[in-house]
């Protein structure tokens, strides 16, 4: 159905945490096969956020060829990528619904960037198995591998914060890679403070933009869960909360974001929602 890249003009916009929250919600509430991955050299912060949830059997996949992207790059070089090869090298988060493909532990950044074309082929092959692919790609414009991921994605989620400098760089397009021009985009404000004068509506008005935006409010419990490697557990505990709970605004916006992104890549969210299965049976 589609590949979605999460990207920002600069670091510190909460890209990894946003990807993780959305991926975990999708894995909990939708009957689709989703892959989440962080195609960055020497970076595994996404995997650490799910440390408590990764199936222990999945950790036994390690071989001399490495795991995750390291193993897949080796297979890609030898022309051995097949429909379920990515699945077989991914870590299980939610059975039949959410897998995590770990980033590289063996390639330095230069080696990783040089393998960008192969990595693009890996995710292209993954489309044959997964319905939704969520990628946490390197922020900025200095990564050929990130540029390839942007070019190959059906939708780019541009992660922003309420920092005036970052906003200026995005809205005047000075921080855009060439691959972003003409690409379908959605704006996501993470760590969002609705009481700031830099509200999403005011920001759009200032820059003459009218498109809908998504927001993920700052939530200290979620940040603790990221640090504890318990993102999946936090989402599971937060899903049934009612509006009287402090975490309700956060989980509501994660749910709204997940639904919007899936709809943008052609997923029928009503039909694929876990509750729909009960009604259809």
Short mmCIF file of C-alpha atoms in Angstrom, two decimals:
data_model
loop_
_atom_site.label_atom_id
_atom_site.label_comp_id
_atom_site.label_asym_id
_atom_site.label_seq_id
_atom_site.Cartn_x
_atom_site.Cartn_y
_atom_site.Cartn_z
CA UNK A 1 0.00 0.00 0.00
CA UNK A 2 2.68 2.51 0.81
CA UNK A 3 5.96 3.71 2.25
CA UNK A 4 5.98 6.70 4.59
CA UNK A 5 9.18 8.60 5.43
CA UNK A 6 9.45 10.68 8.61
CA UNK A 7 11.96 13.50 8.10
CA UNK A 8 12.90 16.91 9.45
CA UNK A 9 14.95 19.85 8.24
CA UNK A 10 17.11 19.55 11.36
CA UNK A 11 17.77 17.36 14.37
CA UNK A 12 15.79 17.65 17.58
CA UNK A 13 12.30 17.55 16.08
CA UNK A 14 11.29 14.28 17.73
CA UNK A 15 11.30 12.23 14.54
CA UNK A 16 12.23 8.89 16.12
CA UNK A 17 9.76 9.17 18.99
CA UNK A 18 6.99 10.16 16.58
CA UNK A 19 7.65 7.21 14.27
CA UNK A 20 7.72 4.84 17.25
CA UNK A 21 4.46 6.09 18.73
CA UNK A 22 2.60 5.91 15.42
CA UNK A 23 4.02 2.48 14.57
CA UNK A 24 3.05 1.07 17.96
CA UNK A 25 -0.50 2.42 17.68
CA UNK A 26 -0.90 0.98 14.17
CA UNK A 27 0.41 -2.38 15.36
CA UNK A 28 -2.10 -2.36 18.21
CA UNK A 29 -5.21 -1.21 16.38
CA UNK A 30 -4.98 -2.26 12.72
CA UNK A 31 -4.95 -5.64 11.02
CA UNK A 32 -2.26 -4.83 8.49
CA UNK A 33 1.37 -5.84 8.18
CA UNK A 34 3.54 -2.89 9.18
CA UNK A 35 7.31 -2.54 9.14
CA UNK A 36 9.07 0.23 11.05
CA UNK A 37 12.75 0.90 10.48
CA UNK A 38 15.52 3.43 10.98
CA UNK A 39 17.75 3.36 7.89
CA UNK A 40 20.64 5.30 9.37
CA UNK A 41 24.25 4.32 9.83
CA UNK A 42 25.43 3.85 13.44
CA UNK A 43 22.00 4.71 14.85
CA UNK A 44 19.68 2.34 16.72
CA UNK A 45 17.61 4.65 18.92
CA UNK A 46 14.39 3.30 17.41
CA UNK A 47 15.20 -0.25 18.45
CA UNK A 48 16.10 0.89 21.98
CA UNK A 49 12.64 2.43 22.33
CA UNK A 50 11.11 -1.03 21.83
CA UNK A 51 13.69 -2.96 23.89
CA UNK A 52 11.16 -4.42 26.35
CA UNK A 53 8.82 -5.61 23.62
CA UNK A 54 11.09 -7.29 21.10
CA UNK A 55 10.34 -10.98 20.98
CA UNK A 56 13.26 -12.91 22.51
CA UNK A 57 13.21 -15.44 19.67
CA UNK A 58 13.85 -12.61 17.22
CA UNK A 59 17.09 -11.79 18.99
CA UNK A 60 18.42 -15.25 18.11
CA UNK A 61 18.56 -14.38 14.42
CA UNK A 62 22.11 -13.06 14.77
CA UNK A 63 24.65 -14.60 12.42
CA UNK A 64 28.15 -13.77 11.25
CA UNK A 65 26.51 -11.74 8.47
CA UNK A 66 24.89 -9.51 11.10
CA UNK A 67 21.22 -8.77 11.61
CA UNK A 68 18.67 -6.34 10.24
CA UNK A 69 19.95 -4.07 7.49
CA UNK A 70 23.48 -5.48 7.78
CA UNK A 71 22.29 -8.96 6.84
CA UNK A 72 19.97 -7.65 4.14
CA UNK A 73 22.63 -5.51 2.46
CA UNK A 74 24.80 -8.62 2.26
CA UNK A 75 21.94 -10.58 0.70
CA UNK A 76 21.12 -7.73 -1.69
CA UNK A 77 24.70 -7.67 -2.95
CA UNK A 78 24.47 -11.35 -3.76
CA UNK A 79 21.06 -11.01 -5.42
CA UNK A 80 19.26 -13.13 -2.82
CA UNK A 81 16.47 -10.79 -1.77
CA UNK A 82 13.04 -12.41 -1.92
CA UNK A 83 9.47 -11.50 -0.90
CA UNK A 84 9.83 -12.60 2.74
CA UNK A 85 13.57 -11.99 3.19
CA UNK A 86 12.99 -8.73 5.04
CA UNK A 87 10.38 -10.34 7.28
CA UNK A 88 12.81 -13.15 8.13
CA UNK A 89 15.44 -10.62 9.25
CA UNK A 90 13.13 -8.32 11.20
CA UNK A 91 12.30 -8.26 14.92
CA UNK A 92 8.81 -9.15 16.05
CA UNK A 93 6.94 -6.44 17.98
CA UNK A 94 3.28 -7.40 17.41
CA UNK A 95 2.68 -10.78 15.78
CA UNK A 96 1.44 -10.50 12.18
CA UNK A 97 1.02 -6.74 12.59
CA UNK A 98 4.28 -4.95 13.48
CA UNK A 99 7.92 -5.80 12.80
CA UNK A 100 11.03 -3.70 13.37
CA UNK A 101 13.95 -3.85 10.97
CA UNK A 102 17.01 -2.78 12.92
CA UNK A 103 19.53 -0.34 11.48
CA UNK A 104 23.17 -1.03 10.81
CA UNK A 105 25.54 -2.02 13.59
CA UNK A 106 28.48 -2.84 11.31
CA UNK A 107 28.59 -0.08 8.72
CA UNK A 108 29.96 3.34 9.54
CA UNK A 109 28.14 6.29 8.08
CA UNK A 110 30.22 6.43 4.89
CA UNK A 111 29.71 2.71 4.24
CA UNK A 112 26.01 3.10 4.91
CA UNK A 113 25.63 6.01 2.53
CA UNK A 114 27.49 4.10 -0.19
CA UNK A 115 24.98 1.27 0.23
CA UNK A 116 22.02 3.63 -0.21
CA UNK A 117 20.91 2.12 -3.52
CA UNK A 118 20.89 -1.40 -2.07
CA UNK A 119 18.99 -0.20 0.98
CA UNK A 120 16.38 1.37 -1.29
CA UNK A 121 16.02 -2.00 -3.02
CA UNK A 122 15.54 -3.69 0.36
CA UNK A 123 12.54 -1.53 1.22
CA UNK A 124 11.18 -1.88 -2.30
CA UNK A 125 11.29 -5.65 -1.84
CA UNK A 126 9.61 -5.31 1.55
CA UNK A 127 6.58 -3.79 -0.16
CA UNK A 128 5.79 -7.25 -1.48
CA UNK A 129 5.07 -8.43 2.06
CA UNK A 130 4.17 -5.38 4.16
CA UNK A 131 1.14 -3.14 3.71
CA UNK A 132 2.75 -0.15 5.43
CA UNK A 133 6.42 0.79 5.81
CA UNK A 134 7.37 3.57 8.24
CA UNK A 135 10.92 4.93 7.95
CA UNK A 136 12.77 7.17 10.39
CA UNK A 137 15.31 8.75 8.03
CA UNK A 138 18.21 11.06 8.77
CA UNK A 139 17.23 14.71 9.19
CA UNK A 140 18.71 17.44 7.03
CA UNK A 141 20.08 17.32 3.50
CA UNK A 142 23.48 15.66 3.89
CA UNK A 143 22.49 12.01 3.45
CA UNK A 144 22.22 10.35 0.02
CA UNK A 145 20.51 7.35 1.65
CA UNK A 146 17.88 9.64 3.18
CA UNK A 147 17.41 11.38 -0.16
CA UNK A 148 16.81 7.99 -1.78
CA UNK A 149 14.22 7.12 0.89
CA UNK A 150 12.44 10.43 0.32
CA UNK A 151 12.35 9.84 -3.42
CA UNK A 152 10.99 6.30 -3.00
CA UNK A 153 8.31 7.14 -0.42
CA UNK A 154 4.66 7.71 -1.22
CA UNK A 155 4.28 10.22 1.60
CA UNK A 156 6.69 12.33 3.65
CA UNK A 157 5.79 13.32 7.19
CA UNK A 158 7.74 16.49 7.90
CA UNK A 159 8.39 16.65 11.63
CA UNK A 160 8.64 20.17 13.05
CA UNK A 161 8.77 21.75 16.47
CA UNK A 162 7.87 25.26 17.58
CA UNK A 163 11.41 26.59 17.14
CA UNK A 164 11.37 29.73 14.99
CA UNK A 165 14.64 28.87 13.27
CA UNK A 166 13.49 25.43 12.22
CA UNK A 167 10.16 26.80 11.02
CA UNK A 168 11.90 29.43 8.91
CA UNK A 169 14.16 26.82 7.29
CA UNK A 170 11.23 24.64 6.35
CA UNK A 171 8.73 27.23 5.19
CA UNK A 172 11.21 29.24 3.09
CA UNK A 173 12.35 25.90 1.59
CA UNK A 174 16.02 26.62 2.28
CA UNK A 175 16.33 23.34 4.17
CA UNK A 176 14.61 21.19 1.56
CA UNK A 177 16.41 18.41 -0.30
CA UNK A 178 15.58 18.26 -3.99
CA UNK A 179 13.61 15.05 -3.50
CA UNK A 180 11.06 16.82 -1.29
CA UNK A 181 9.87 19.18 -4.02
CA UNK A 182 6.65 17.89 -5.56
CA UNK A 183 6.39 15.14 -2.95
CA UNK A 184 3.16 14.56 -1.05
CA UNK A 185 3.71 15.92 2.48
CA UNK A 186 1.99 16.17 5.85
CA UNK A 187 3.22 18.37 8.68
CA UNK A 188 3.58 16.90 12.17
CA UNK A 189 4.41 19.08 15.17
CA UNK A 190 5.92 16.87 17.87
CA UNK A 191 6.48 17.82 21.49
CA UNK A 192 3.71 20.28 20.79
CA UNK A 193 2.66 22.95 23.29
CA UNK A 194 -0.88 24.14 22.45
CA UNK A 195 -0.52 27.09 24.87
CA UNK A 196 2.39 28.61 22.95
CA UNK A 197 1.75 31.58 20.71
CA UNK A 198 3.49 29.45 18.08
CA UNK A 199 0.38 27.33 17.64
CA UNK A 200 0.05 25.36 14.43
CA UNK A 201 -2.74 27.61 13.18
CA UNK A 202 -0.69 30.75 13.84
CA UNK A 203 2.37 29.25 12.15
CA UNK A 204 0.43 28.37 9.03
CA UNK A 205 -1.17 31.79 8.95
CA UNK A 206 2.22 33.48 9.20
CA UNK A 207 3.60 31.56 6.24
CA UNK A 208 0.43 31.67 4.15
CA UNK A 209 -0.21 27.95 4.33
CA UNK A 210 -3.62 26.31 4.76
CA UNK A 211 -3.04 22.55 4.76
CA UNK A 212 -4.16 20.47 7.75
CA UNK A 213 -1.48 19.69 10.31
CA UNK A 214 -0.98 16.93 12.85
CA UNK A 215 0.25 17.46 16.40
CA UNK A 216 1.68 15.20 19.09
CA UNK A 217 1.65 17.07 22.43
CA UNK A 218 4.56 16.78 24.80
CA UNK A 219 3.95 14.01 27.32
CA UNK A 220 6.39 13.22 30.11
CA UNK A 221 5.10 9.67 30.61
CA UNK A 222 5.71 8.92 26.94
CA UNK A 223 9.21 10.38 27.12
CA UNK A 224 9.93 8.15 30.11
CA UNK A 225 8.63 5.14 28.17
CA UNK A 226 10.99 5.98 25.28
CA UNK A 227 13.94 6.06 27.68
CA UNK A 228 12.76 2.86 29.38
CA UNK A 229 12.40 0.99 26.08
CA UNK A 230 8.69 0.51 26.77
CA UNK A 231 6.92 2.39 23.97
CA UNK A 232 4.65 -0.54 23.15
CA UNK A 233 3.69 -0.92 26.82
CA UNK A 234 2.91 2.77 27.14
CA UNK A 235 0.65 2.71 24.07
CA UNK A 236 -1.12 -0.42 25.35
CA UNK A 237 -1.76 1.18 28.75
CA UNK A 238 -2.91 4.46 27.23
CA UNK A 239 -5.32 3.17 24.57
CA UNK A 240 -8.32 2.62 26.93
CA UNK A 241 -7.89 5.89 28.87
CA UNK A 242 -10.77 8.36 29.05
CA UNK A 243 -10.56 12.12 28.72
CA UNK A 244 -10.06 12.64 32.46
CA UNK A 245 -6.58 11.13 32.30
CA UNK A 246 -3.53 13.33 31.66
CA UNK A 247 -2.35 11.04 28.86
CA UNK A 248 -5.64 11.16 26.97
CA UNK A 249 -4.73 14.15 24.73
CA UNK A 250 -1.51 12.43 23.67
CA UNK A 251 -2.98 9.05 22.78
CA UNK A 252 -5.88 10.76 21.00
CA UNK A 253 -3.47 12.65 18.74
CA UNK A 254 -1.33 9.55 18.09
CA UNK A 255 -4.49 7.72 17.04
CA UNK A 256 -5.59 10.59 14.81
CA UNK A 257 -2.14 10.76 13.21
CA UNK A 258 -2.01 7.02 12.56
CA UNK A 259 -5.45 7.04 10.97
CA UNK A 260 -4.62 9.99 8.73
CA UNK A 261 -1.35 8.49 7.51
CA UNK A 262 -2.93 5.13 6.72
CA UNK A 263 -5.74 6.79 4.79
CA UNK A 264 -3.19 8.77 2.79
CA UNK A 265 -1.58 5.55 1.53
CA UNK A 266 -4.89 3.92 0.70
CA UNK A 267 -5.68 1.84 3.78
CA UNK A 268 -9.37 1.49 4.59
CA UNK A 269 -9.04 2.27 8.29
CA UNK A 270 -12.60 1.30 9.15
CA UNK A 271 -12.28 -2.09 7.50
CA UNK A 272 -8.80 -2.80 8.85
CA UNK A 273 -9.38 -1.64 12.41
CA UNK A 274 -9.26 -4.47 14.96
CA UNK A 275 -12.81 -3.72 16.05
CA UNK A 276 -14.03 -4.17 12.49
CA UNK A 277 -12.97 -7.83 12.59
CA UNK A 278 -15.53 -8.53 15.29
CA UNK A 279 -18.30 -6.86 13.38
CA UNK A 280 -17.44 -8.71 10.18
CA UNK A 281 -17.27 -12.16 11.71
#
